[in-house]
Amino acid sequence: MYEFLTSLAIDFANLLDVGDDHNVLINVGQDPHRQSFKAHSVVLRARSPYFKTALSNDWIRKEGSMTLLIASDELLLSELQEYIQEYLLTNKSNWLHQNFALVHQTVFQLDSSKDLQEFFRPFKKILPKELYEDLKRYHFQAGMQLKPEYLQAPRYKGIKSTIIEKPHSALIAYWIDGGDNTSLPSYPGELQYEFKLLVRGSRDGFSAATFHDRCDNQGPTITLLKVNNSKHVIGGYNPLSWGSTNTWRYTRDSFICQFNIDYKKKMVAKLGRVIPACSQYAISDSQYNGPCFGDGDLWITDDFNLAGNCSCNKESYEQSVGDMFHRESWDSWNGKNGTFAVDDYEVFQVVKLRLSDQ
C-alpha cells in the first residue's frame, strides 16, 4: 500500500508540473510581477476548503474555455501554511518588521495564521485600547470607516516653559509613564500629556501662599526649579493634588529629577523615584511651605528666591537631586550646604490626553 501511495503521489506531482489538461489558471501578484500557475480544479477542491468554495458556480467567472481565478495570499494550503509561518518567523523576522503593514493586514484576515498573528499582537501595547479595537474592526468588517481623528497627523504638544525646552518635557512625560531612561530624545514625537502652567515665580511671586492659591486641588503636577546662578534644573512630579492639609501624603508614583540646561554640554539627567518603604513620606503637604518631596529630599519652604529657603537632602527617594551643585549634608538645615535659592520656578498641571485631543 505504501508503494502504491508513493507512486500515486509522484504521478500527481508530474501532472502538476506538466499542467496537461489543466482547467484552472491562478494568477498571483500584479503586473509586471504577475506569475501564472496551471492547476486542476479537482485537486484544489479536494485539498483546500478555500478552493472548494472559490471554484463553485457562485465565485468563478469564465474566460474562453478556461477558469480564471485571481488569488493572492488566501490560496495557501493548510500544511504549506504551517511551513511558511515557521520559515518567516525563524528566518525573516527583519522582513516582517520592514513590511509590517502589509503582513499585519494579511495575516489577521486568515484564521490559519495564528502564529503570525501572535508575532504582531505585542504591538497593541503601544496603541491606545480604543484605537487597537477599532483597527481590528476596520480590517474585519467591510465598509467600516476609521474615526477622523485617527487619520490626522499627530501634533506635538510641548511645554510653554521659560526654564526647560520641549524635548525635556518629552523626557518628563516618559518618566511619568514609568520609564527610567535618562537620555534626552532626539525627536520627542507625540506626547500623551498636556502641561498647563499654574504658577510662575517671576510672574506671580515666590511665596508659599501664592503657590497654594494657584496649585491646590489641581490634580497631578510637575514642579520645575531653576537653581540660582547655575545651569541646573530640579523638579518633582506629584501624582496627587497639592493641598494645605499639613500631613504626609502616600504615593508610589511620585519622582524627583534633575538635569542641566547648558546646551554647550551633553545633557546629564538623574531620576529618583520614591523608595517603596518610604512611600508614606513621598509628599509633604503643608500650608506653610511650597512643594515638598520626601522627608527632606526636595523642600521648598517660603520665599523660594531667597538664599537658604530651598534644600535637597536624600532621604525618601532613590536619588539625590542636589549633588550637581552641592554636597549632600544634613548641615543644609543650618544653611551651610545643600540649600539654595531659585532664579525662577514653574508648576504645571499634568493632563492625560484623550485620543480625540491628540
PDB file of C-alpha atoms in Angstrom, residues 61-202:
ATOM      1  CA  ARG A  61     -16.022  33.661 -13.870  1.00  0.00           C
ATOM      2  CA  LYS A  62     -15.367  32.269 -17.350  1.00  0.00           C
ATOM      3  CA  GLU A  63     -12.719  33.487 -19.766  1.00  0.00           C
ATOM      4  CA  GLY A  64     -12.911  31.493 -23.013  1.00  0.00           C
ATOM      5  CA  SER A  65     -12.809  27.790 -22.159  1.00  0.00           C
ATOM      6  CA  MET A  66     -10.603  28.413 -19.121  1.00  0.00           C
ATOM      7  CA  THR A  67     -11.435  29.172 -15.497  1.00  0.00           C
ATOM      8  CA  LEU A  68      -9.625  32.285 -14.306  1.00  0.00           C
ATOM      9  CA  LEU A  69      -9.167  32.623 -10.588  1.00  0.00           C
ATOM     10  CA  ILE A  70      -7.327  35.702  -9.346  1.00  0.00           C
ATOM     11  CA  ALA A  71      -5.929  34.837  -5.923  1.00  0.00           C
ATOM     12  CA  SER A  72      -3.201  36.087  -3.645  1.00  0.00           C
ATOM     13  CA  ASP A  73      -2.482  35.310  -0.002  1.00  0.00           C
ATOM     14  CA  GLU A  74      -5.556  33.170   0.663  1.00  0.00           C
ATOM     15  CA  LEU A  75      -4.586  30.330  -1.697  1.00  0.00           C
ATOM     16  CA  LEU A  76      -2.211  28.627   0.789  1.00  0.00           C
ATOM     17  CA  LEU A  77      -3.000  25.024   1.683  1.00  0.00           C
ATOM     18  CA  SER A  78      -3.094  24.173   5.382  1.00  0.00           C
ATOM     19  CA  GLU A  79       0.147  22.137   5.545  1.00  0.00           C
ATOM     20  CA  LEU A  80       2.022  24.664   3.434  1.00  0.00           C
ATOM     21  CA  GLN A  81       0.697  27.470   5.622  1.00  0.00           C
ATOM     22  CA  GLU A  82       2.358  25.980   8.700  1.00  0.00           C
ATOM     23  CA  TYR A  83       5.733  25.643   6.977  1.00  0.00           C
ATOM     24  CA  ILE A  84       5.582  29.196   5.631  1.00  0.00           C
ATOM     25  CA  GLN A  85       4.745  30.639   9.041  1.00  0.00           C
ATOM     26  CA  GLU A  86       7.616  28.785  10.674  1.00  0.00           C
ATOM     27  CA  TYR A  87      10.029  29.897   7.957  1.00  0.00           C
ATOM     28  CA  LEU A  88       9.043  33.563   8.198  1.00  0.00           C
ATOM     29  CA  LEU A  89       9.215  33.661  11.989  1.00  0.00           C
ATOM     30  CA  THR A  90      12.546  31.836  12.127  1.00  0.00           C
ATOM     31  CA  ASN A  91      14.409  33.317   9.166  1.00  0.00           C
ATOM     32  CA  LYS A  92      12.649  36.502   8.088  1.00  0.00           C
ATOM     33  CA  SER A  93      11.804  38.406  11.265  1.00  0.00           C
ATOM     34  CA  ASN A  94      13.520  41.540   9.914  1.00  0.00           C
ATOM     35  CA  TRP A  95      11.463  41.334   6.753  1.00  0.00           C
ATOM     36  CA  LEU A  96       8.288  41.023   8.847  1.00  0.00           C
ATOM     37  CA  HIS A  97       9.188  44.237  10.673  1.00  0.00           C
ATOM     38  CA  GLN A  98      10.042  46.069   7.450  1.00  0.00           C
ATOM     39  CA  ASN A  99       6.755  45.029   5.836  1.00  0.00           C
ATOM     40  CA  PHE A 100       4.677  45.394   8.975  1.00  0.00           C
ATOM     41  CA  ALA A 101       1.588  47.000   7.432  1.00  0.00           C
ATOM     42  CA  LEU A 102       1.279  44.523   4.547  1.00  0.00           C
ATOM     43  CA  VAL A 103       1.805  41.360   6.585  1.00  0.00           C
ATOM     44  CA  HIS A 104      -0.249  42.559   9.555  1.00  0.00           C
ATOM     45  CA  GLN A 105      -3.265  43.317   7.381  1.00  0.00           C
ATOM     46  CA  THR A 106      -2.968  39.958   5.594  1.00  0.00           C
ATOM     47  CA  VAL A 107      -2.454  37.554   8.495  1.00  0.00           C
ATOM     48  CA  PHE A 108      -5.331  38.922  10.553  1.00  0.00           C
ATOM     49  CA  GLN A 109      -7.682  38.003   7.716  1.00  0.00           C
ATOM     50  CA  LEU A 110      -6.505  34.368   7.702  1.00  0.00           C
ATOM     51  CA  ASP A 111      -7.756  32.151  10.516  1.00  0.00           C
ATOM     52  CA  SER A 112      -4.924  29.670   9.944  1.00  0.00           C
ATOM     53  CA  SER A 113      -2.165  32.259  10.513  1.00  0.00           C
ATOM     54  CA  LYS A 114      -2.312  32.134  14.306  1.00  0.00           C
ATOM     55  CA  ASP A 115       1.475  32.084  14.796  1.00  0.00           C
ATOM     56  CA  LEU A 116       1.997  35.193  12.693  1.00  0.00           C
ATOM     57  CA  GLN A 117      -0.921  36.893  14.415  1.00  0.00           C
ATOM     58  CA  GLU A 118       0.777  36.324  17.770  1.00  0.00           C
ATOM     59  CA  PHE A 119       4.010  37.780  16.345  1.00  0.00           C
ATOM     60  CA  PHE A 120       2.263  41.084  15.666  1.00  0.00           C
ATOM     61  CA  ARG A 121      -0.043  41.129  18.693  1.00  0.00           C
ATOM     62  CA  PRO A 122       2.545  42.696  21.100  1.00  0.00           C
ATOM     63  CA  PHE A 123       2.387  45.882  19.020  1.00  0.00           C
ATOM     64  CA  LYS A 124      -1.006  46.570  20.597  1.00  0.00           C
ATOM     65  CA  LYS A 125       0.862  47.660  23.747  1.00  0.00           C
ATOM     66  CA  ILE A 126       1.929  50.897  22.035  1.00  0.00           C
ATOM     67  CA  LEU A 127      -1.587  51.723  20.804  1.00  0.00           C
ATOM     68  CA  PRO A 128      -4.469  53.130  22.833  1.00  0.00           C
ATOM     69  CA  LYS A 129      -7.018  50.377  23.539  1.00  0.00           C
ATOM     70  CA  GLU A 130      -9.828  52.135  21.668  1.00  0.00           C
ATOM     71  CA  LEU A 131      -7.684  52.604  18.562  1.00  0.00           C
ATOM     72  CA  TYR A 132      -6.492  48.973  18.650  1.00  0.00           C
ATOM     73  CA  GLU A 133     -10.048  47.617  18.774  1.00  0.00           C
ATOM     74  CA  ASP A 134     -11.215  49.957  16.005  1.00  0.00           C
ATOM     75  CA  LEU A 135      -8.306  48.902  13.796  1.00  0.00           C
ATOM     76  CA  LYS A 136      -9.284  45.240  14.196  1.00  0.00           C
ATOM     77  CA  ARG A 137     -12.896  46.002  13.253  1.00  0.00           C
ATOM     78  CA  TYR A 138     -11.681  48.098  10.321  1.00  0.00           C
ATOM     79  CA  HIS A 139      -9.829  45.117   8.829  1.00  0.00           C
ATOM     80  CA  PHE A 140     -12.514  42.538   9.642  1.00  0.00           C
ATOM     81  CA  GLN A 141     -15.688  44.453   8.789  1.00  0.00           C
ATOM     82  CA  ALA A 142     -16.137  45.568   5.213  1.00  0.00           C
ATOM     83  CA  GLY A 143     -17.190  49.185   4.843  1.00  0.00           C
ATOM     84  CA  MET A 144     -16.193  50.333   8.313  1.00  0.00           C
ATOM     85  CA  GLN A 145     -14.557  53.758   8.388  1.00  0.00           C
ATOM     86  CA  LEU A 146     -11.967  54.881  10.913  1.00  0.00           C
ATOM     87  CA  LYS A 147     -12.763  57.935  13.014  1.00  0.00           C
ATOM     88  CA  PRO A 148     -11.431  61.185  11.515  1.00  0.00           C
ATOM     89  CA  GLU A 149      -9.150  61.857  14.497  1.00  0.00           C
ATOM     90  CA  TYR A 150      -7.219  58.653  13.713  1.00  0.00           C
ATOM     91  CA  LEU A 151      -6.309  59.994  10.291  1.00  0.00           C
ATOM     92  CA  GLN A 152      -4.941  63.337  11.477  1.00  0.00           C
ATOM     93  CA  ALA A 153      -1.207  63.866  11.645  1.00  0.00           C
ATOM     94  CA  PRO A 154      -0.038  63.850  15.263  1.00  0.00           C
ATOM     95  CA  ARG A 155       0.557  67.241  16.810  1.00  0.00           C
ATOM     96  CA  TYR A 156       3.497  67.676  19.122  1.00  0.00           C
ATOM     97  CA  LYS A 157       2.290  69.149  22.391  1.00  0.00           C
ATOM     98  CA  GLY A 158       5.250  70.568  24.233  1.00  0.00           C
ATOM     99  CA  ILE A 159       5.506  72.744  27.313  1.00  0.00           C
ATOM    100  CA  LYS A 160       5.366  76.543  27.439  1.00  0.00           C
ATOM    101  CA  SER A 161       8.196  76.955  29.879  1.00  0.00           C
ATOM    102  CA  THR A 162      10.885  79.587  30.353  1.00  0.00           C
ATOM    103  CA  ILE A 163      13.022  77.050  32.254  1.00  0.00           C
ATOM    104  CA  ILE A 164      13.195  73.957  30.029  1.00  0.00           C
ATOM    105  CA  GLU A 165      12.806  73.140  26.333  1.00  0.00           C
ATOM    106  CA  LYS A 166      10.244  70.931  24.617  1.00  0.00           C
ATOM    107  CA  PRO A 167      12.468  67.826  24.460  1.00  0.00           C
ATOM    108  CA  HIS A 168      12.812  67.960  28.246  1.00  0.00           C
ATOM    109  CA  SER A 169       9.034  67.762  28.553  1.00  0.00           C
ATOM    110  CA  ALA A 170       9.101  64.581  26.462  1.00  0.00           C
ATOM    111  CA  LEU A 171      11.574  63.077  28.919  1.00  0.00           C
ATOM    112  CA  ILE A 172       9.358  64.095  31.844  1.00  0.00           C
ATOM    113  CA  ALA A 173       6.327  62.522  30.146  1.00  0.00           C
ATOM    114  CA  TYR A 174       8.341  59.340  29.666  1.00  0.00           C
ATOM    115  CA  TRP A 175       9.167  59.313  33.377  1.00  0.00           C
ATOM    116  CA  ILE A 176       5.515  59.863  34.280  1.00  0.00           C
ATOM    117  CA  ASP A 177       4.673  56.762  32.249  1.00  0.00           C
ATOM    118  CA  GLY A 178       7.138  54.750  34.323  1.00  0.00           C
ATOM    119  CA  GLY A 179      10.248  54.900  32.133  1.00  0.00           C
ATOM    120  CA  ASP A 180      13.708  55.029  33.669  1.00  0.00           C
ATOM    121  CA  ASN A 181      15.885  56.153  30.761  1.00  0.00           C
ATOM    122  CA  THR A 182      17.642  59.485  31.324  1.00  0.00           C
ATOM    123  CA  SER A 183      18.678  60.224  27.722  1.00  0.00           C
ATOM    124  CA  LEU A 184      17.113  63.216  26.048  1.00  0.00           C
ATOM    125  CA  PRO A 185      15.119  62.018  22.990  1.00  0.00           C
ATOM    126  CA  SER A 186      16.425  63.257  19.644  1.00  0.00           C
ATOM    127  CA  TYR A 187      12.837  63.564  18.399  1.00  0.00           C
ATOM    128  CA  PRO A 188      10.208  63.604  21.126  1.00  0.00           C
ATOM    129  CA  GLY A 189       7.284  62.616  18.937  1.00  0.00           C
ATOM    130  CA  GLU A 190       3.727  62.989  20.143  1.00  0.00           C
ATOM    131  CA  LEU A 191       3.189  63.497  23.863  1.00  0.00           C
ATOM    132  CA  GLN A 192       0.386  61.801  25.755  1.00  0.00           C
ATOM    133  CA  TYR A 193       0.168  64.722  28.188  1.00  0.00           C
ATOM    134  CA  GLU A 194      -0.593  68.411  28.165  1.00  0.00           C
ATOM    135  CA  PHE A 195       1.258  70.699  30.567  1.00  0.00           C
ATOM    136  CA  LYS A 196      -0.840  73.671  31.754  1.00  0.00           C
ATOM    137  CA  LEU A 197       1.019  76.432  33.564  1.00  0.00           C
ATOM    138  CA  LEU A 198      -0.417  77.147  37.018  1.00  0.00           C
ATOM    139  CA  VAL A 199       2.198  79.441  38.522  1.00  0.00           C
ATOM    140  CA  ARG A 200       5.485  81.076  37.527  1.00  0.00           C
ATOM    141  CA  GLY A 201       7.591  82.766  40.184  1.00  0.00           C
ATOM    142  CA  SER A 202       8.887  85.602  38.013  1.00  0.00           C
TER     143      SER A 202
END
